[in-house]
mmCIF file of C-alpha atoms and ligand atoms in Angstrom:
data_model
loop_
_atom_site.group_PDB
_atom_site.id
_atom_site.type_symbol
_atom_site.label_atom_id
_atom_site.label_comp_id
_atom_site.label_asym_id
_atom_site.label_seq_id
_atom_site.Cartn_x
_atom_site.Cartn_y
_atom_site.Cartn_z
ATOM 1 C CA MET A 127 6.668 18.717 -3.943
ATOM 2 C CA LYS A 128 4.109 17.147 -1.640
ATOM 3 C CA ALA A 129 3.248 13.481 -1.004
ATOM 4 C CA LEU A 130 0.194 12.085 0.745
ATOM 5 C CA ILE A 131 0.753 8.613 2.188
ATOM 6 C CA THR A 132 -1.895 6.331 3.670
ATOM 7 C CA GLY A 133 -0.918 3.768 6.290
ATOM 8 C CA ALA A 134 2.221 5.681 7.285
ATOM 9 C CA THR A 135 2.034 4.388 10.867
ATOM 10 C CA SER A 136 4.049 1.224 10.251
ATOM 11 C CA GLY A 137 5.892 -0.990 7.801
ATOM 12 C CA ILE A 138 6.058 -0.023 4.159
ATOM 13 C CA GLY A 139 4.130 3.258 4.471
ATOM 14 C CA GLU A 140 6.391 4.513 7.234
ATOM 15 C CA ALA A 141 9.521 3.634 5.237
ATOM 16 C CA ILE A 142 8.140 5.425 2.175
ATOM 17 C CA ALA A 143 7.430 8.499 4.300
ATOM 18 C CA VAL A 144 10.990 8.564 5.652
ATOM 19 C CA ASN A 145 12.464 8.087 2.184
ATOM 20 C CA LEU A 146 10.354 10.774 0.499
ATOM 21 C CA HIS A 147 11.121 13.139 3.386
ATOM 22 C CA GLU A 148 14.842 12.578 2.777
ATOM 23 C CA LEU A 149 14.204 13.414 -0.877
ATOM 24 C CA GLY A 150 12.827 16.785 0.235
ATOM 25 C CA TYR A 151 9.123 16.094 -0.119
ATOM 26 C CA GLU A 152 6.607 17.872 2.069
ATOM 27 C CA LEU A 153 4.530 15.076 3.633
ATOM 28 C CA VAL A 154 0.919 14.499 4.572
ATOM 29 C CA ILE A 155 1.062 11.310 6.645
ATOM 30 C CA THR A 156 -2.085 9.441 7.584
ATOM 31 C CA GLY A 157 -3.239 6.348 9.450
ATOM 32 C CA ARG A 158 -5.664 5.406 12.188
ATOM 33 C CA ARG A 159 -3.192 5.356 15.092
ATOM 34 C CA GLU A 160 -2.613 8.909 16.245
ATOM 35 C CA GLU A 161 0.300 8.086 18.595
ATOM 36 C CA ARG A 162 2.203 6.400 15.755
ATOM 37 C CA LEU A 163 1.691 9.442 13.544
ATOM 38 C CA ALA A 164 2.989 11.677 16.353
ATOM 39 C CA LYS A 165 6.054 9.426 16.697
ATOM 40 C CA LEU A 166 6.796 9.702 12.990
ATOM 41 C CA VAL A 167 6.360 13.476 13.053
ATOM 42 C CA ASP A 168 8.927 13.546 15.905
ATOM 43 C CA ARG A 169 11.302 11.294 13.969
ATOM 44 C CA LEU A 170 11.074 13.632 10.986
ATOM 45 C CA GLU A 171 11.503 16.552 13.390
ATOM 46 C CA GLY A 172 8.175 17.972 12.290
ATOM 47 C CA HIS A 173 9.896 19.523 9.308
ATOM 48 C CA ARG A 174 7.444 19.956 6.414
ATOM 49 C CA VAL A 175 5.197 17.187 7.776
ATOM 50 C CA SER A 176 1.509 17.325 8.608
ATOM 51 C CA SER A 177 -0.377 14.367 10.032
ATOM 52 C CA HIS A 178 -4.049 13.455 9.941
ATOM 53 C CA THR A 179 -5.687 10.488 11.612
ATOM 54 C CA LEU A 180 -7.523 8.829 8.768
ATOM 55 C CA ASP A 181 -9.462 5.617 8.436
ATOM 56 C CA VAL A 182 -9.649 5.093 4.674
ATOM 57 C CA THR A 183 -13.012 3.378 5.039
ATOM 58 C CA ASP A 184 -14.470 6.750 6.123
ATOM 59 C CA ASP A 185 -15.424 8.726 2.976
ATOM 60 C CA VAL A 186 -16.158 11.917 4.881
ATOM 61 C CA ALA A 187 -12.769 11.810 6.611
ATOM 62 C CA ILE A 188 -11.111 11.280 3.222
ATOM 63 C CA SER A 189 -12.690 14.432 1.787
ATOM 64 C CA GLU A 190 -11.649 16.413 4.872
ATOM 65 C CA VAL A 191 -8.031 15.253 4.610
ATOM 66 C CA VAL A 192 -7.944 15.939 0.864
ATOM 67 C CA ALA A 193 -9.312 19.455 1.447
ATOM 68 C CA ALA A 194 -6.697 20.086 4.140
ATOM 69 C CA ALA A 195 -3.851 18.621 2.091
ATOM 70 C CA GLY A 196 -4.100 21.102 -0.799
ATOM 71 C CA GLU A 197 -2.062 20.329 -3.910
ATOM 72 C CA VAL A 198 -0.641 16.795 -3.777
ATOM 73 C CA ASP A 199 2.041 15.696 -6.251
ATOM 74 C CA VAL A 200 2.383 12.070 -5.148
ATOM 75 C CA LEU A 201 -0.385 9.902 -3.694
ATOM 76 C CA VAL A 202 0.784 6.645 -2.107
ATOM 77 C CA ASN A 203 -2.189 4.333 -1.582
ATOM 78 C CA ASN A 204 -0.493 2.010 0.882
ATOM 79 C CA ALA A 205 -3.060 1.453 3.672
ATOM 80 C CA GLY A 206 -4.321 -2.087 3.654
ATOM 81 C CA GLY A 207 -3.695 -5.595 4.698
ATOM 82 C CA ALA A 208 -4.914 -9.143 5.011
ATOM 83 C CA LEU A 209 -7.194 -10.549 7.693
ATOM 84 C CA GLY A 210 -6.855 -14.274 8.253
ATOM 85 C CA LEU A 211 -5.623 -17.130 6.110
ATOM 86 C CA ALA A 212 -8.697 -19.340 6.395
ATOM 87 C CA SER A 213 -10.112 -21.131 3.396
ATOM 88 C CA ALA A 214 -13.061 -19.370 1.767
ATOM 89 C CA GLN A 215 -15.526 -21.807 3.251
ATOM 90 C CA GLU A 216 -14.236 -21.088 6.756
ATOM 91 C CA ALA A 217 -13.395 -17.387 6.569
ATOM 92 C CA GLN A 218 -15.249 -14.685 8.498
ATOM 93 C CA LEU A 219 -17.448 -12.551 6.255
ATOM 94 C CA SER A 220 -16.581 -9.515 8.400
ATOM 95 C CA ASP A 221 -12.866 -9.995 7.549
ATOM 96 C CA TRP A 222 -13.682 -10.121 3.850
ATOM 97 C CA LEU A 223 -15.786 -6.989 4.019
ATOM 98 C CA THR A 224 -13.095 -5.113 5.955
ATOM 99 C CA MET A 225 -10.449 -6.037 3.378
ATOM 100 C CA ILE A 226 -12.727 -4.910 0.546
ATOM 101 C CA ALA A 227 -13.569 -1.631 2.328
ATOM 102 C CA THR A 228 -9.897 -0.878 3.029
ATOM 103 C CA ASN A 229 -7.884 -2.319 0.150
ATOM 104 C CA ILE A 230 -10.430 -1.550 -2.575
ATOM 105 C CA THR A 231 -12.963 1.093 -1.577
ATOM 106 C CA GLY A 232 -10.639 3.271 0.505
ATOM 107 C CA LEU A 233 -7.990 3.336 -2.214
ATOM 108 C CA THR A 234 -10.617 4.073 -4.861
ATOM 109 C CA VAL A 235 -12.333 6.912 -2.979
ATOM 110 C CA LEU A 236 -9.045 8.647 -2.183
ATOM 111 C CA THR A 237 -7.853 8.310 -5.765
ATOM 112 C CA HIS A 238 -11.144 9.738 -7.061
ATOM 113 C CA ALA A 239 -10.817 12.677 -4.690
ATOM 114 C CA LEU A 240 -7.266 13.599 -5.767
ATOM 115 C CA LEU A 241 -7.447 12.893 -9.501
ATOM 116 C CA PRO A 242 -9.130 16.147 -10.591
ATOM 117 C CA GLN A 243 -6.403 18.391 -9.162
ATOM 118 C CA MET A 244 -3.666 16.220 -10.727
ATOM 119 C CA VAL A 245 -5.342 16.324 -14.134
ATOM 120 C CA ARG A 246 -5.891 20.085 -13.846
ATOM 121 C CA ARG A 247 -2.187 20.605 -13.075
ATOM 122 C CA GLY A 248 -1.119 18.134 -15.776
ATOM 123 C CA SER A 249 1.097 16.248 -13.334
ATOM 124 C CA GLY A 250 0.938 13.826 -10.445
ATOM 125 C CA ILE A 251 1.957 10.305 -9.514
ATOM 126 C CA ILE A 252 -0.324 7.686 -7.991
ATOM 127 C CA ILE A 253 1.493 4.746 -6.447
ATOM 128 C CA ASN A 254 -0.681 1.844 -5.344
ATOM 129 C CA LEU A 255 0.406 -1.045 -3.142
ATOM 130 C CA GLY A 256 -0.771 -4.201 -4.821
ATOM 131 C CA SER A 257 0.786 -7.592 -4.138
ATOM 132 C CA VAL A 258 1.994 -10.734 -5.828
ATOM 133 C CA ALA A 259 -1.146 -12.144 -4.175
ATOM 134 C CA GLY A 260 -3.112 -10.220 -6.818
ATOM 135 C CA GLU A 261 -1.551 -12.289 -9.552
ATOM 136 C CA PHE A 262 -0.813 -15.681 -8.000
ATOM 137 C CA PRO A 263 -3.472 -17.589 -6.046
ATOM 138 C CA TYR A 264 -2.622 -19.443 -2.847
ATOM 139 C CA PRO A 265 -4.791 -21.322 -0.350
ATOM 140 C CA GLY A 266 -6.275 -18.830 2.108
ATOM 141 C CA GLY A 267 -5.453 -15.880 -0.150
ATOM 142 C CA ASN A 268 -9.085 -15.716 -1.370
ATOM 143 C CA VAL A 269 -10.384 -12.162 -0.793
ATOM 144 C CA TYR A 270 -7.008 -10.610 0.069
ATOM 145 C CA GLY A 271 -5.605 -11.702 -3.292
ATOM 146 C CA ALA A 272 -8.776 -10.594 -5.033
ATOM 147 C CA THR A 273 -8.507 -7.094 -3.553
ATOM 148 C CA LYS A 274 -4.951 -6.857 -4.850
ATOM 149 C CA ALA A 275 -6.036 -8.076 -8.294
ATOM 150 C CA TYR A 276 -8.453 -5.139 -8.225
ATOM 151 C CA VAL A 277 -5.588 -2.789 -7.315
ATOM 152 C CA ARG A 278 -3.564 -4.039 -10.274
ATOM 153 C CA GLN A 279 -6.370 -3.726 -12.826
ATOM 154 C CA PHE A 280 -7.621 -0.406 -11.434
ATOM 155 C CA SER A 281 -4.076 0.968 -11.718
ATOM 156 C CA LEU A 282 -3.740 -0.185 -15.329
ATOM 157 C CA ASN A 283 -7.185 1.138 -16.256
ATOM 158 C CA LEU A 284 -6.392 4.475 -14.618
ATOM 159 C CA LYS A 285 -3.243 4.621 -16.722
ATOM 160 C CA ALA A 286 -5.369 3.981 -19.813
ATOM 161 C CA ASP A 287 -7.743 6.841 -18.999
ATOM 162 C CA LEU A 288 -4.984 9.222 -17.963
ATOM 163 C CA ALA A 289 -2.902 8.892 -21.137
ATOM 164 C CA GLY A 290 -1.995 12.398 -22.257
ATOM 165 C CA THR A 291 -2.850 14.084 -18.962
ATOM 166 C CA GLY A 292 0.667 13.959 -17.523
ATOM 167 C CA VAL A 293 -0.572 11.931 -14.534
ATOM 168 C CA ARG A 294 1.337 8.712 -13.859
ATOM 169 C CA VAL A 295 0.177 5.509 -12.148
ATOM 170 C CA THR A 296 2.196 2.600 -10.798
ATOM 171 C CA ASP A 297 1.144 -0.619 -9.085
ATOM 172 C CA ILE A 298 3.899 -2.013 -6.851
ATOM 173 C CA GLU A 299 3.383 -5.736 -6.231
ATOM 174 C CA PRO A 300 5.663 -7.079 -3.536
ATOM 175 C CA GLY A 301 5.981 -10.599 -2.230
ATOM 176 C CA MET A 302 6.862 -11.166 1.433
ATOM 177 C CA VAL A 303 7.972 -8.001 3.209
ATOM 178 C CA GLY A 304 9.203 -8.529 6.772
ATOM 179 C CA ASP A 305 9.634 -5.924 9.536
ATOM 180 C CA THR A 306 6.028 -4.866 9.038
ATOM 181 C CA GLU A 307 2.837 -5.590 10.965
ATOM 182 C CA PHE A 308 1.305 -7.371 7.978
ATOM 183 C CA SER A 309 1.392 -10.894 9.435
ATOM 184 C CA LEU A 310 0.653 -9.680 12.965
ATOM 185 C CA VAL A 311 -2.570 -8.133 11.657
ATOM 186 C CA ARG A 312 -3.322 -11.122 9.412
ATOM 187 C CA PHE A 313 -3.024 -13.519 12.382
ATOM 188 C CA ASN A 314 -4.989 -11.379 14.815
ATOM 189 C CA HIS A 315 -1.893 -10.277 16.765
ATOM 190 C CA ASP A 316 -0.562 -13.806 17.344
ATOM 191 C CA ALA A 317 3.100 -12.708 17.487
ATOM 192 C CA ASP A 318 4.594 -16.221 17.316
ATOM 193 C CA ARG A 319 2.563 -17.212 14.281
ATOM 194 C CA ALA A 320 3.373 -13.907 12.597
ATOM 195 C CA ALA A 321 7.111 -14.265 13.249
ATOM 196 C CA SER A 322 7.115 -17.851 11.941
ATOM 197 C CA VAL A 323 6.108 -16.607 8.483
ATOM 198 C CA TYR A 324 9.627 -15.169 8.092
ATOM 199 C CA ASP A 325 11.535 -18.024 9.813
ATOM 200 C CA ASN A 326 14.796 -19.062 8.144
ATOM 201 C CA MET A 327 14.396 -16.911 5.066
ATOM 202 C CA THR A 328 15.302 -13.367 4.122
ATOM 203 C CA ALA A 329 12.197 -11.332 3.379
ATOM 204 C CA LEU A 330 12.085 -8.018 1.549
ATOM 205 C CA LYS A 331 12.369 -5.007 3.839
ATOM 206 C CA PRO A 332 10.126 -1.935 3.884
ATOM 207 C CA ALA A 333 13.180 0.074 2.786
ATOM 208 C CA ASP A 334 13.358 -2.017 -0.409
ATOM 209 C CA ILE A 335 9.881 -0.837 -1.355
ATOM 210 C CA ALA A 336 10.678 2.731 -0.293
ATOM 211 C CA ASP A 337 13.782 2.704 -2.515
ATOM 212 C CA LEU A 338 11.582 1.627 -5.405
ATOM 213 C CA VAL A 339 9.208 4.515 -4.707
ATOM 214 C CA ARG A 340 12.179 6.879 -4.657
ATOM 215 C CA TYR A 341 13.208 5.541 -8.076
ATOM 216 C CA ILE A 342 9.697 5.934 -9.492
ATOM 217 C CA VAL A 343 9.196 9.520 -8.315
ATOM 218 C CA THR A 344 12.600 10.658 -9.583
ATOM 219 C CA LEU A 345 12.116 9.363 -13.121
ATOM 220 C CA PRO A 346 11.734 11.905 -15.940
ATOM 221 C CA SER A 347 8.106 13.032 -16.299
ATOM 222 C CA HIS A 348 7.608 11.168 -19.595
ATOM 223 C CA VAL A 349 8.283 7.750 -17.988
ATOM 224 C CA ASN A 350 5.477 5.682 -16.427
ATOM 225 C CA ILE A 351 6.277 2.440 -14.627
ATOM 226 C CA ASN A 352 3.034 0.473 -14.963
ATOM 227 C CA THR A 353 3.632 -2.426 -12.585
ATOM 228 C CA VAL A 354 6.546 -3.719 -10.582
ATOM 229 C CA SER A 355 6.510 -7.270 -9.225
ATOM 230 C CA LEU A 356 9.266 -8.083 -6.749
ATOM 231 C CA MET A 357 9.939 -10.913 -4.332
ATOM 232 C CA PRO A 358 12.594 -12.047 -1.905
ATOM 233 C CA VAL A 359 15.135 -14.330 -3.568
ATOM 234 C CA ASP A 360 13.999 -16.970 -1.057
ATOM 235 C CA GLN A 361 10.334 -16.855 -2.179
ATOM 236 C CA GLY A 362 9.025 -18.806 -5.151
ATOM 237 C CA PHE A 363 5.756 -19.939 -6.684
ATOM 238 C CA GLY A 364 3.760 -22.708 -5.031
ATOM 239 C CA PRO A 365 2.743 -25.880 -6.816
ATOM 240 C CA PHE A 366 -0.933 -26.478 -7.663
ATOM 241 C CA ASN A 367 -2.708 -28.177 -4.787
ATOM 242 C CA VAL A 368 -4.424 -31.439 -5.659
ATOM 243 C CA ALA A 369 -7.271 -32.942 -3.637
ATOM 244 C CA ARG A 370 -6.728 -36.715 -3.794
ATOM 245 C CA GLN A 371 -9.501 -39.185 -3.011
HETATM 246 P P1 NDP B 780 1.468 -2.968 8.076
HETATM 247 O O1 NDP B 780 0.389 -3.722 8.789
HETATM 248 O O2 NDP B 780 2.757 -2.758 8.774
HETATM 249 O O3 NDP B 780 0.913 -1.568 7.595
HETATM 250 C C1 NDP B 780 -0.411 -1.390 7.174
HETATM 251 C C2 NDP B 780 -0.747 0.081 7.272
HETATM 252 O O4 NDP B 780 -2.083 0.263 6.801
HETATM 253 C C3 NDP B 780 -0.675 0.591 8.693
HETATM 254 O O5 NDP B 780 -0.018 1.828 8.690
HETATM 255 C C4 NDP B 780 -2.134 0.754 9.077
HETATM 256 O O6 NDP B 780 -2.258 1.875 9.927
HETATM 257 C C5 NDP B 780 -2.786 1.051 7.725
HETATM 258 N N1 NDP B 780 -4.195 0.743 7.697
HETATM 259 C C6 NDP B 780 -4.794 -0.459 7.811
HETATM 260 N N2 NDP B 780 -6.129 -0.323 7.753
HETATM 261 C C7 NDP B 780 -6.378 1.013 7.609
HETATM 262 C C8 NDP B 780 -7.547 1.788 7.493
HETATM 263 N N3 NDP B 780 -8.771 1.262 7.531
HETATM 264 N N4 NDP B 780 -7.418 3.128 7.346
HETATM 265 C C9 NDP B 780 -6.194 3.692 7.310
HETATM 266 N N5 NDP B 780 -5.047 3.018 7.416
HETATM 267 C C10 NDP B 780 -5.144 1.680 7.566
HETATM 268 O O7 NDP B 780 1.712 -3.768 6.729
HETATM 269 P P2 NDP B 780 2.590 -3.406 5.431
HETATM 270 O O8 NDP B 780 3.405 -2.213 5.653
HETATM 271 O O9 NDP B 780 3.244 -4.656 5.040
HETATM 272 O O10 NDP B 780 1.419 -3.137 4.382
HETATM 273 C C11 NDP B 780 1.317 -1.979 3.588
HETATM 274 C C12 NDP B 780 0.668 -2.346 2.277
HETATM 275 O O11 NDP B 780 1.524 -3.231 1.561
HETATM 276 C C13 NDP B 780 -0.674 -3.059 2.407
HETATM 277 O O12 NDP B 780 -1.548 -2.565 1.418
HETATM 278 C C14 NDP B 780 -0.315 -4.527 2.142
HETATM 279 O O13 NDP B 780 -1.409 -5.251 1.636
HETATM 280 C C15 NDP B 780 0.782 -4.353 1.117
HETATM 281 N N6 NDP B 780 1.677 -5.484 0.984
HETATM 282 C C16 NDP B 780 2.370 -5.981 2.064
HETATM 283 C C17 NDP B 780 3.210 -7.076 1.904
HETATM 284 C C18 NDP B 780 3.935 -7.698 3.048
HETATM 285 O O14 NDP B 780 4.384 -8.863 2.907
HETATM 286 N N7 NDP B 780 4.131 -7.010 4.189
HETATM 287 C C19 NDP B 780 3.432 -7.673 0.579
HETATM 288 C C20 NDP B 780 2.638 -7.093 -0.478
HETATM 289 C C21 NDP B 780 1.827 -6.029 -0.273
HETATM 290 P P3 NDP B 780 -3.278 2.036 11.149
HETATM 291 O O15 NDP B 780 -3.459 0.676 11.749
HETATM 292 O O16 NDP B 780 -2.583 3.002 12.053
HETATM 293 O O17 NDP B 780 -4.487 2.613 10.525
HETATM 294 C C1 8X3 B 781 1.473 -9.943 0.905
HETATM 295 C C2 8X3 B 781 2.332 -10.919 0.179
HETATM 296 O O1 8X3 B 781 2.708 -13.347 -0.343
HETATM 297 O O2 8X3 B 781 1.988 -12.768 1.925
HETATM 298 O O3 8X3 B 781 0.696 -9.237 0.015
HETATM 299 O O4 8X3 B 781 0.401 -12.618 0.101
HETATM 300 S S1 8X3 B 781 1.819 -12.478 0.475
#
């Protein structure tokens, strides 16, 4: 069995790679940072692992990696993230466009490229990383949350089209996951601000998401988990904000 994972250079993607490797999967790990990929290959002792530097916003690079990967049983569309927490009226357009290109277009192009072989084989699992931000709005979540709402609905619509093909699709929607670079990237590498997001609370860990992936891929082939929403016990839902005069 072979799994292709995007964004395997840190956080959730890396943990999923380690977990699937332990399960005996052959891996195709990808990400933009070559030295991180090399480190992960070393950690996995190079056993049944190939790595490709891949920016998911590059369509040509996606087709090259898909051609090199061969038959893929599990696609984990994990690459993505948030840029900034500014209100819509103050956000940078370039941040919005990058999130759309990565979280939406990259995931969509890669899925389109791998679907035909899965349908031909009559098997395959696509696991997308959505977020609770795709379901619940919060101030500053604007385009990030919207990209994850796309991931959720795209996953469900894929499932609708793929009924009867044997191909399965799951959208995993986590809340706060610590020990990742998510907040570091969101806050433009301001380490103190990123760390403060997880102050005095216990966030989910990348391994929690990887354990969920392990569960999903080991289910009998007639079972499809459509969506999974999970949060730290310490996280809840915000109140509506009210602008008072
Ligand atoms: P990290 O920042 O630790 O990991 C993000 C990964 O995405 C990195 O491996 C990064 O690799 C990769 N990536 C980013 N942009 C690109 C790109 N253009 N092309 C290829 N790879 C890219 O954060 P997480 O592990 O937390 O995030 C993983 C996923 O989980 C994301 O989709 C995120 O939105 C989602 N998520 C995270 C939550 C959290 O609280 N941490 C909660 C809910 C969802 P590189 O820079 O090497 O390319
Ligand atoms: C990341 C989770 O709650 O920080 O997708 O938006 S949250």
